Short mmCIF file of C-alpha atoms in Angstrom, two decimals:
data_model
loop_
_atom_site.label_atom_id
_atom_site.label_comp_id
_atom_site.label_asym_id
_atom_site.label_seq_id
_atom_site.Cartn_x
_atom_site.Cartn_y
_atom_site.Cartn_z
CA MET L 7 -0.29 0.05 -0.10
CA THR L 8 2.81 1.94 0.67
CA MET L 9 4.51 1.48 -2.63
CA LEU L 10 0.93 2.79 -4.70
CA ASN L 11 0.97 5.48 -2.48
CA LEU L 12 4.13 6.67 -3.13
CA LEU L 13 3.71 6.26 -6.99
CA ASP L 14 0.99 8.31 -6.86
CA GLN L 15 2.67 11.41 -4.93
CA ILE L 16 5.63 11.01 -7.11
CA LEU L 17 3.91 10.79 -10.21
CA THR L 18 1.51 13.24 -9.33
CA ASP L 19 3.85 15.80 -8.93
CA CYS L 20 4.65 15.08 -12.74
CA SER L 21 1.53 15.60 -14.20
CA ARG L 22 1.84 18.82 -12.53
CA ASP L 23 5.31 19.62 -14.45
CA GLY L 24 3.20 18.22 -17.48
CA ARG L 25 5.55 15.48 -17.59
CA ILE L 26 2.79 13.78 -18.25
CA SER L 27 -0.76 14.82 -19.11
CA PHE L 28 -2.95 13.66 -16.52
CA TYR L 29 -3.41 10.82 -13.36
CA LEU L 30 -5.73 9.76 -11.04
CA THR L 31 -4.99 8.63 -7.65
CA VAL L 32 -6.21 5.74 -4.54
CA GLU L 33 -5.18 8.15 -1.85
CA GLY L 34 -7.18 6.99 0.81
CA GLU L 35 -8.96 3.59 -0.46
CA GLU L 36 -5.27 1.53 -0.39
CA GLY L 37 -6.60 -0.73 2.03
CA ALA L 38 -9.81 -1.20 -0.46
CA VAL L 39 -7.84 -2.08 -3.13
CA VAL L 40 -4.70 -3.77 -2.03
CA GLY L 41 -7.19 -5.74 0.03
CA SER L 42 -10.24 -6.97 -2.52
CA ALA L 43 -6.68 -7.36 -4.70
CA ALA L 44 -5.58 -10.06 -1.87
CA GLY L 45 -8.82 -11.57 -1.46
CA ILE L 46 -9.50 -12.69 -4.63
CA GLU L 47 -7.58 -15.74 -7.14
CA PRO L 48 -4.77 -14.45 -9.34
CA ASP L 49 -6.18 -15.65 -13.05
CA ASP L 50 -9.87 -13.58 -11.72
CA LEU L 51 -10.25 -11.12 -14.42
CA THR L 52 -10.90 -8.13 -12.72
CA PHE L 53 -13.00 -4.84 -14.49
CA GLY L 54 -11.37 -1.31 -13.12
CA GLN L 55 -13.03 1.92 -13.14
CA TYR L 56 -9.50 3.82 -13.29
CA ARG L 57 -8.56 3.85 -9.39
CA GLU L 58 -8.48 0.57 -8.81
CA SER L 59 -5.78 -0.94 -11.12
CA CYS L 60 -2.53 0.24 -10.90
CA GLY L 61 -2.89 -1.52 -6.70
CA ILE L 62 -4.15 -4.62 -7.96
CA LEU L 63 -1.59 -4.60 -10.88
CA LEU L 64 1.39 -4.22 -8.41
CA TYR L 65 -0.21 -7.12 -5.64
CA ARG L 66 -0.24 -9.59 -8.38
CA GLY L 67 3.51 -8.78 -9.38
CA CYS L 68 3.66 -6.21 -12.40
CA PRO L 69 6.46 -4.50 -11.90
CA VAL L 70 6.54 -0.39 -10.94
CA ASN L 71 8.82 0.07 -14.14
CA SER L 72 5.81 -1.19 -16.43
CA LEU L 73 3.12 1.14 -15.17
CA VAL L 74 5.49 4.68 -15.85
CA HIS L 75 6.00 3.58 -18.76
CA GLN L 76 2.74 3.32 -19.17
CA CYS L 77 1.84 7.08 -17.58
CA TYR L 78 4.50 8.17 -20.02
CA GLY L 79 3.32 5.99 -23.60
CA THR L 80 6.60 5.21 -24.18
CA ALA L 81 7.22 2.64 -26.84
CA SER L 82 8.07 0.11 -23.87
CA ASP L 83 4.83 0.48 -22.66
CA THR L 84 3.13 -3.09 -23.04
CA HIS L 85 -0.39 -2.17 -21.60
CA SER L 86 -1.53 0.14 -24.97
CA LYS L 87 1.67 0.28 -26.78
CA GLY L 88 1.33 4.46 -26.05
CA ARG L 89 -1.82 5.00 -27.19
CA GLN L 90 -3.64 4.68 -23.97
CA MET L 91 -4.13 7.73 -21.39
CA PRO L 92 -2.09 7.44 -18.69
CA VAL L 93 -3.35 5.53 -15.88
CA HIS L 94 -5.19 3.04 -18.00
CA TYR L 95 -3.74 0.06 -17.81
CA SER L 96 -4.02 -3.41 -18.93
CA SER L 97 -2.52 -6.40 -19.18
CA THR L 98 -3.33 -10.15 -20.07
CA GLU L 99 -0.26 -11.63 -18.07
CA PHE L 100 -1.80 -9.74 -14.65
CA SER L 101 -5.65 -10.91 -15.47
CA SER L 102 -6.62 -7.43 -15.95
CA VAL L 103 -9.02 -5.55 -18.61
CA SER L 104 -8.39 -2.06 -20.37
CA ILE L 105 -9.83 0.96 -18.50
CA SER L 106 -12.06 2.31 -20.68
CA SER L 107 -12.61 6.00 -18.72
CA THR L 108 -16.33 5.91 -19.98
CA LEU L 109 -18.29 5.59 -15.88
CA ALA L 110 -19.95 1.92 -15.64
CA THR L 111 -19.06 0.45 -19.26
CA GLN L 112 -17.17 -2.48 -17.46
CA VAL L 113 -19.30 -3.17 -14.70
CA PRO L 114 -21.71 -5.21 -18.03
CA GLN L 115 -18.32 -6.55 -19.24
CA ALA L 116 -17.70 -8.71 -16.61
CA VAL L 117 -20.62 -10.18 -15.93
CA GLY L 118 -20.32 -11.39 -19.21
CA ALA L 119 -16.61 -12.66 -18.37
CA ALA L 120 -18.05 -14.39 -15.32
CA LEU L 121 -20.63 -16.07 -17.02
CA SER L 122 -18.40 -17.24 -20.00
CA TYR L 123 -16.74 -18.68 -16.69
CA LYS L 124 -20.09 -20.47 -15.84
CA ARG L 125 -20.36 -22.27 -18.53
CA ALA L 126 -17.10 -23.09 -18.61
CA ARG L 127 -17.10 -24.56 -15.12
CA ASN L 128 -13.45 -23.20 -14.86
CA GLY L 129 -13.72 -22.14 -10.81
CA ARG L 130 -12.93 -18.76 -12.26
CA VAL L 131 -15.05 -14.80 -10.63
CA SER L 132 -14.89 -11.59 -12.66
CA VAL L 133 -14.83 -8.61 -10.96
CA ALA L 134 -15.92 -5.21 -11.44
CA TYR L 135 -15.16 -1.94 -9.71
CA PHE L 136 -16.76 1.39 -9.26
CA GLY L 137 -17.41 4.08 -7.51
CA GLU L 138 -21.01 5.19 -5.73
CA GLY L 139 -21.43 7.89 -8.65
CA ALA L 140 -20.72 5.39 -10.97
CA ALA L 141 -23.61 3.15 -9.77
CA SER L 142 -26.30 5.83 -10.53
CA MET L 143 -25.92 4.44 -14.48
CA GLY L 144 -27.77 2.66 -15.93
CA ASP L 145 -24.49 -0.19 -17.03
CA VAL L 146 -25.16 -0.73 -13.23
CA HIS L 147 -28.13 -2.07 -13.01
CA ALA L 148 -28.53 -3.76 -16.00
CA ALA L 149 -25.22 -5.53 -15.34
CA PHE L 150 -26.77 -6.22 -11.39
CA ASN L 151 -29.92 -7.63 -12.94
CA MET L 152 -27.91 -9.62 -16.05
CA ALA L 153 -25.74 -11.37 -13.34
CA SER L 154 -28.69 -12.65 -11.26
CA VAL L 155 -30.72 -13.51 -13.49
CA LEU L 156 -28.08 -15.88 -14.97
CA GLY L 157 -26.55 -16.79 -11.90
CA CYS L 158 -23.00 -15.45 -13.23
CA PRO L 159 -20.14 -15.31 -10.51
CA THR L 160 -19.34 -11.81 -10.38
CA ILE L 161 -18.31 -9.92 -7.56
CA PHE L 162 -19.69 -6.11 -7.29
CA PHE L 163 -17.20 -4.36 -5.47
CA CYS L 164 -18.36 -0.93 -5.30
CA ARG L 165 -16.06 1.81 -3.55
CA ASN L 166 -18.18 4.48 -1.67
CA ASN L 167 -15.36 7.00 -1.22
CA GLY L 168 -17.85 9.85 -0.27
CA TRP L 169 -17.35 11.77 -3.29
CA ALA L 170 -18.04 11.67 -7.19
CA ILE L 171 -16.09 14.20 -8.39
CA SER L 172 -17.67 17.06 -6.50
CA THR L 173 -20.68 15.39 -6.13
CA PRO L 174 -21.18 14.49 -2.25
CA THR L 175 -22.96 11.40 -1.96
CA GLN L 176 -25.89 12.99 -0.32
CA GLU L 177 -26.40 14.92 -3.85
CA GLN L 178 -25.90 11.43 -5.26
CA TYR L 179 -28.92 9.18 -4.09
CA LYS L 180 -31.46 8.91 -1.11
CA GLY L 181 -31.46 5.64 1.59
CA ASP L 182 -28.62 3.59 2.57
CA GLY L 183 -26.47 4.41 0.36
CA ILE L 184 -25.46 1.05 -3.15
CA VAL L 185 -25.49 -1.88 -0.33
CA ILE L 186 -29.08 -2.09 -0.29
CA ARG L 187 -30.06 -2.32 -3.88
CA ALA L 188 -28.19 -6.01 -4.15
CA PRO L 189 -31.88 -7.05 -2.04
CA SER L 190 -33.98 -5.86 -5.56
CA TYR L 191 -32.14 -7.65 -8.10
CA ASP L 192 -31.99 -11.13 -5.05
CA MET L 193 -28.20 -10.47 -4.32
CA LYS L 194 -25.71 -11.12 -1.38
CA ALA L 195 -24.23 -7.81 -0.24
CA ILE L 196 -21.15 -7.02 2.11
CA ARG L 197 -20.86 -3.50 3.33
CA VAL L 198 -17.96 -3.42 4.89
CA ASP L 199 -15.05 -0.90 6.10
CA GLY L 200 -12.95 -0.09 3.61
CA ASN L 201 -9.67 1.84 5.93
CA ASP L 202 -9.75 -2.04 6.88
CA VAL L 203 -7.91 -4.16 4.78
CA PHE L 204 -8.14 -7.01 6.32
CA ALA L 205 -11.78 -6.54 6.11
CA VAL L 206 -11.70 -6.36 3.13
CA LEU L 207 -9.23 -9.37 2.72
CA THR L 208 -11.99 -11.54 4.94
CA ALA L 209 -15.08 -10.05 2.53
CA MET L 210 -13.34 -10.64 -0.52
CA LYS L 211 -13.05 -14.53 0.52
CA ALA L 212 -16.95 -14.44 1.53
CA ALA L 213 -17.86 -13.03 -1.64
CA ARG L 214 -15.41 -15.06 -3.67
CA LYS L 215 -16.65 -18.36 -2.20
CA ILE L 216 -20.61 -17.35 -2.67
CA CYS L 217 -20.46 -16.41 -5.53
CA ILE L 218 -18.11 -20.29 -7.00
CA ASN L 219 -20.39 -22.39 -4.12
CA GLU L 220 -23.33 -20.76 -4.32
CA SER L 221 -23.40 -19.99 -8.32
CA ARG L 222 -24.09 -16.02 -7.98
CA PRO L 223 -23.15 -12.73 -7.42
CA VAL L 224 -22.73 -10.65 -4.16
CA LEU L 225 -22.32 -6.91 -4.14
CA ILE L 226 -19.49 -5.33 -1.35
CA GLU L 227 -19.53 -1.64 -0.55
CA ALA L 228 -16.51 -0.64 0.57
CA MET L 229 -16.74 2.70 2.87
CA SER L 230 -13.78 5.24 3.10
CA TYR L 231 -12.84 8.44 2.23
CA ARG L 232 -10.66 9.99 -1.27
CA LEU L 233 -8.42 12.06 0.04
CA ALA L 234 -7.21 13.36 -3.24
CA HIS L 235 -8.36 14.98 -5.33
CA HIS L 236 -10.61 13.89 -7.74
CA SER L 237 -7.65 13.71 -10.29
CA SER L 238 -4.96 15.93 -11.33
CA THR L 239 -6.84 18.69 -13.50
CA ASP L 240 -9.13 18.99 -9.73
CA GLU L 241 -8.55 20.94 -7.19
CA SER L 242 -11.00 19.43 -4.58
CA THR L 243 -10.57 22.36 -1.97
CA TYR L 244 -13.45 24.61 -3.71
CA TYR L 245 -16.31 22.09 -2.69
CA ARG L 246 -14.78 20.86 0.38
CA SER L 247 -13.68 21.94 3.21
CA PRO L 248 -9.87 21.13 4.22
CA HIS L 249 -10.98 20.38 7.76
CA GLU L 250 -12.70 17.33 6.28
CA ILE L 251 -10.06 15.92 4.64
CA HIS L 252 -7.28 16.41 7.12
CA TYR L 253 -10.29 14.58 9.31
CA TRP L 254 -9.87 11.36 7.17
CA ARG L 255 -5.88 11.91 6.56
CA LYS L 256 -5.79 10.60 10.49
CA HIS L 257 -8.45 7.50 9.63
CA ASP L 258 -7.08 5.94 6.73
CA PRO L 259 -5.73 2.32 6.18
CA ILE L 260 -1.46 2.70 5.96
CA THR L 261 -2.52 4.80 9.62
CA ARG L 262 -3.78 1.95 10.73
CA LEU L 263 -2.32 -0.38 9.45
CA HIS L 264 1.04 1.52 10.53
CA ARG L 265 -0.28 0.92 14.55
CA TYR L 266 -1.48 -2.73 14.17
CA MET L 267 1.70 -3.80 12.53
CA GLU L 268 3.65 -0.95 15.09
CA ASN L 269 1.86 -2.19 18.74
CA ARG L 270 2.64 -5.89 17.24
CA GLY L 271 6.20 -5.55 17.17
CA ILE L 272 6.27 -6.52 13.50
CA TRP L 273 7.17 -2.96 11.73
CA ASP L 274 8.69 0.53 13.07
CA ALA L 275 10.26 3.41 12.40
CA GLU L 276 13.78 2.12 11.45
CA LYS L 277 11.91 -0.39 9.15
CA GLU L 278 9.86 2.35 7.69
CA GLU L 279 12.40 4.26 6.53
CA GLU L 280 14.56 1.75 4.53
CA TRP L 281 11.58 0.80 3.17
CA LEU L 282 10.69 3.90 1.71
CA LYS L 283 14.15 4.86 1.12
CA GLN L 284 14.24 1.36 -1.24
CA ALA L 285 10.58 2.31 -3.05
CA ASN L 286 12.02 6.07 -3.64
CA GLN L 287 14.91 4.91 -5.87
CA LEU L 288 12.92 2.11 -7.29
CA ILE L 289 9.92 4.63 -8.59
CA GLU L 290 12.69 7.11 -9.59
CA GLU L 291 14.97 4.33 -11.49
CA ALA L 292 11.52 3.94 -13.32
CA LEU L 293 11.40 7.72 -14.32
CA VAL L 294 14.57 7.67 -15.80
CA GLU L 295 14.39 4.68 -17.28
CA ALA L 296 9.83 5.71 -19.11
CA GLU L 297 12.14 9.01 -19.98
CA SER L 298 15.35 7.96 -21.38
CA THR L 299 12.72 6.03 -23.95
CA LYS L 300 11.09 6.79 -27.25
CA SER L 301 8.23 6.24 -28.07
CA LEU L 302 6.26 4.42 -30.44
CA SER L 303 7.18 5.63 -34.16
CA PRO L 304 4.08 7.25 -35.24
CA GLU L 305 2.97 4.42 -37.95
CA ALA L 306 2.37 2.61 -34.54
CA MET L 307 -1.29 5.06 -34.80
CA PHE L 308 -3.03 2.94 -37.64
CA THR L 309 -1.57 -0.50 -36.74
CA ASP L 310 -3.08 -3.15 -34.32
CA VAL L 311 -6.89 -2.56 -35.78
CA TYR L 312 -7.70 -4.75 -38.54
CA GLU L 313 -6.17 -7.91 -40.00
CA LYS L 314 -5.27 -6.70 -42.82
CA MET L 315 -5.59 -2.48 -43.20
CA PRO L 316 -8.49 -1.40 -45.73
CA PRO L 317 -7.01 0.88 -48.11
CA SER L 318 -8.74 3.91 -46.60
CA ILE L 319 -6.68 3.31 -43.78
CA GLU L 320 -3.25 2.51 -45.91
CA LYS L 321 -4.27 5.51 -47.35
CA GLN L 322 -4.45 7.62 -44.60
CA MET L 323 -0.57 6.04 -42.96
CA MET L 324 0.79 7.57 -46.32
CA GLU L 325 -0.31 11.02 -46.04
CA THR L 326 1.27 11.46 -42.69
CA LYS L 327 4.16 9.79 -43.38
CA LEU L 328 4.44 12.41 -46.28
CA HIS L 329 3.40 15.35 -44.64
CA LEU L 330 5.47 13.98 -41.66
CA GLU L 331 8.81 13.98 -44.09
CA LYS L 332 7.81 17.10 -45.02
CA TYR L 333 7.77 18.77 -42.56
CA ARG L 334 10.29 17.28 -40.19
CA ASP L 335 11.67 20.03 -38.87
CA LYS L 336 8.01 21.36 -37.85
CA TYR L 337 7.34 17.83 -35.52
CA PRO L 338 9.81 16.22 -32.20
CA MET L 339 10.41 13.24 -34.11
CA SER L 340 13.97 12.91 -32.47
CA ASN L 341 11.08 11.95 -29.85
CA TYR L 342 9.81 8.81 -31.56
CA LEU L 343 11.87 5.75 -32.90
CA PRO L 344 12.05 5.26 -37.14
CA TRP L 345 9.04 4.58 -39.24
CA ASN L 346 9.86 1.23 -40.66
#
């Protein structure tokens, strides 16, 4: 969780400096993300909203430099070949579906994946992550209904962090949160303290067991708080009090886990200092590597879509190539790999 938090801080600074175009953090919600990742199997397919994927991938062993290359959009970006926005990770190796940006589109997709697992009887589940704001989208209700009717082994994981960008929960919905919607779809549901990593782990394991043994979906609502701005383009103090943020910062999941470990004598200030030093060095090395790596050739804009490139796309590609050759001095071509 501290690696995730540190990576978030540094890449947010990179965004503010203009070194990457955009960034979203999961600050304050690390317990919900890491705890949920720990409660499922490595080959269970995860569909993130956007904040969750970095923590899930780190937990599953994805190298830090791989995540940094994605945010920088370099030629070494194994997630999306430099074509996606920063933080829009995807990995077949670590069973994480590409982030789509648009709210809630991933939720019914996760149900479709779970239906295929049910038919294959392979013992896998899918996990659809979303926030309490995205829960207002029609896609979520359609997914709930489809999963329940078809008996799909899907875990719907709602991060209720108090804010949907600038919209507080009291303006987002009436009633007792998101978990109360589950009975309407004949789903089992669990509400959990999202800032308690062990509680989230326990809830996730229980939900997965229900999915596999009973062939039915489960809704988890993890109650947490978004400490950071919505994204690097947001300034949240315009719509919420600094005192509110300060209050929740004293109860964030990393602080709670740190106290727990110190009280049991398995962590101390010396170990903390050494670990943070190692983590900082790892991230700094990844940044140096990414900033010295070129972007893919502009030719890559036209490939990997069709098995056989249509004449219209081929024409556009050749026009782009001729344009870049003619106006080479107008573009930073030295930052890109050469055209094949």
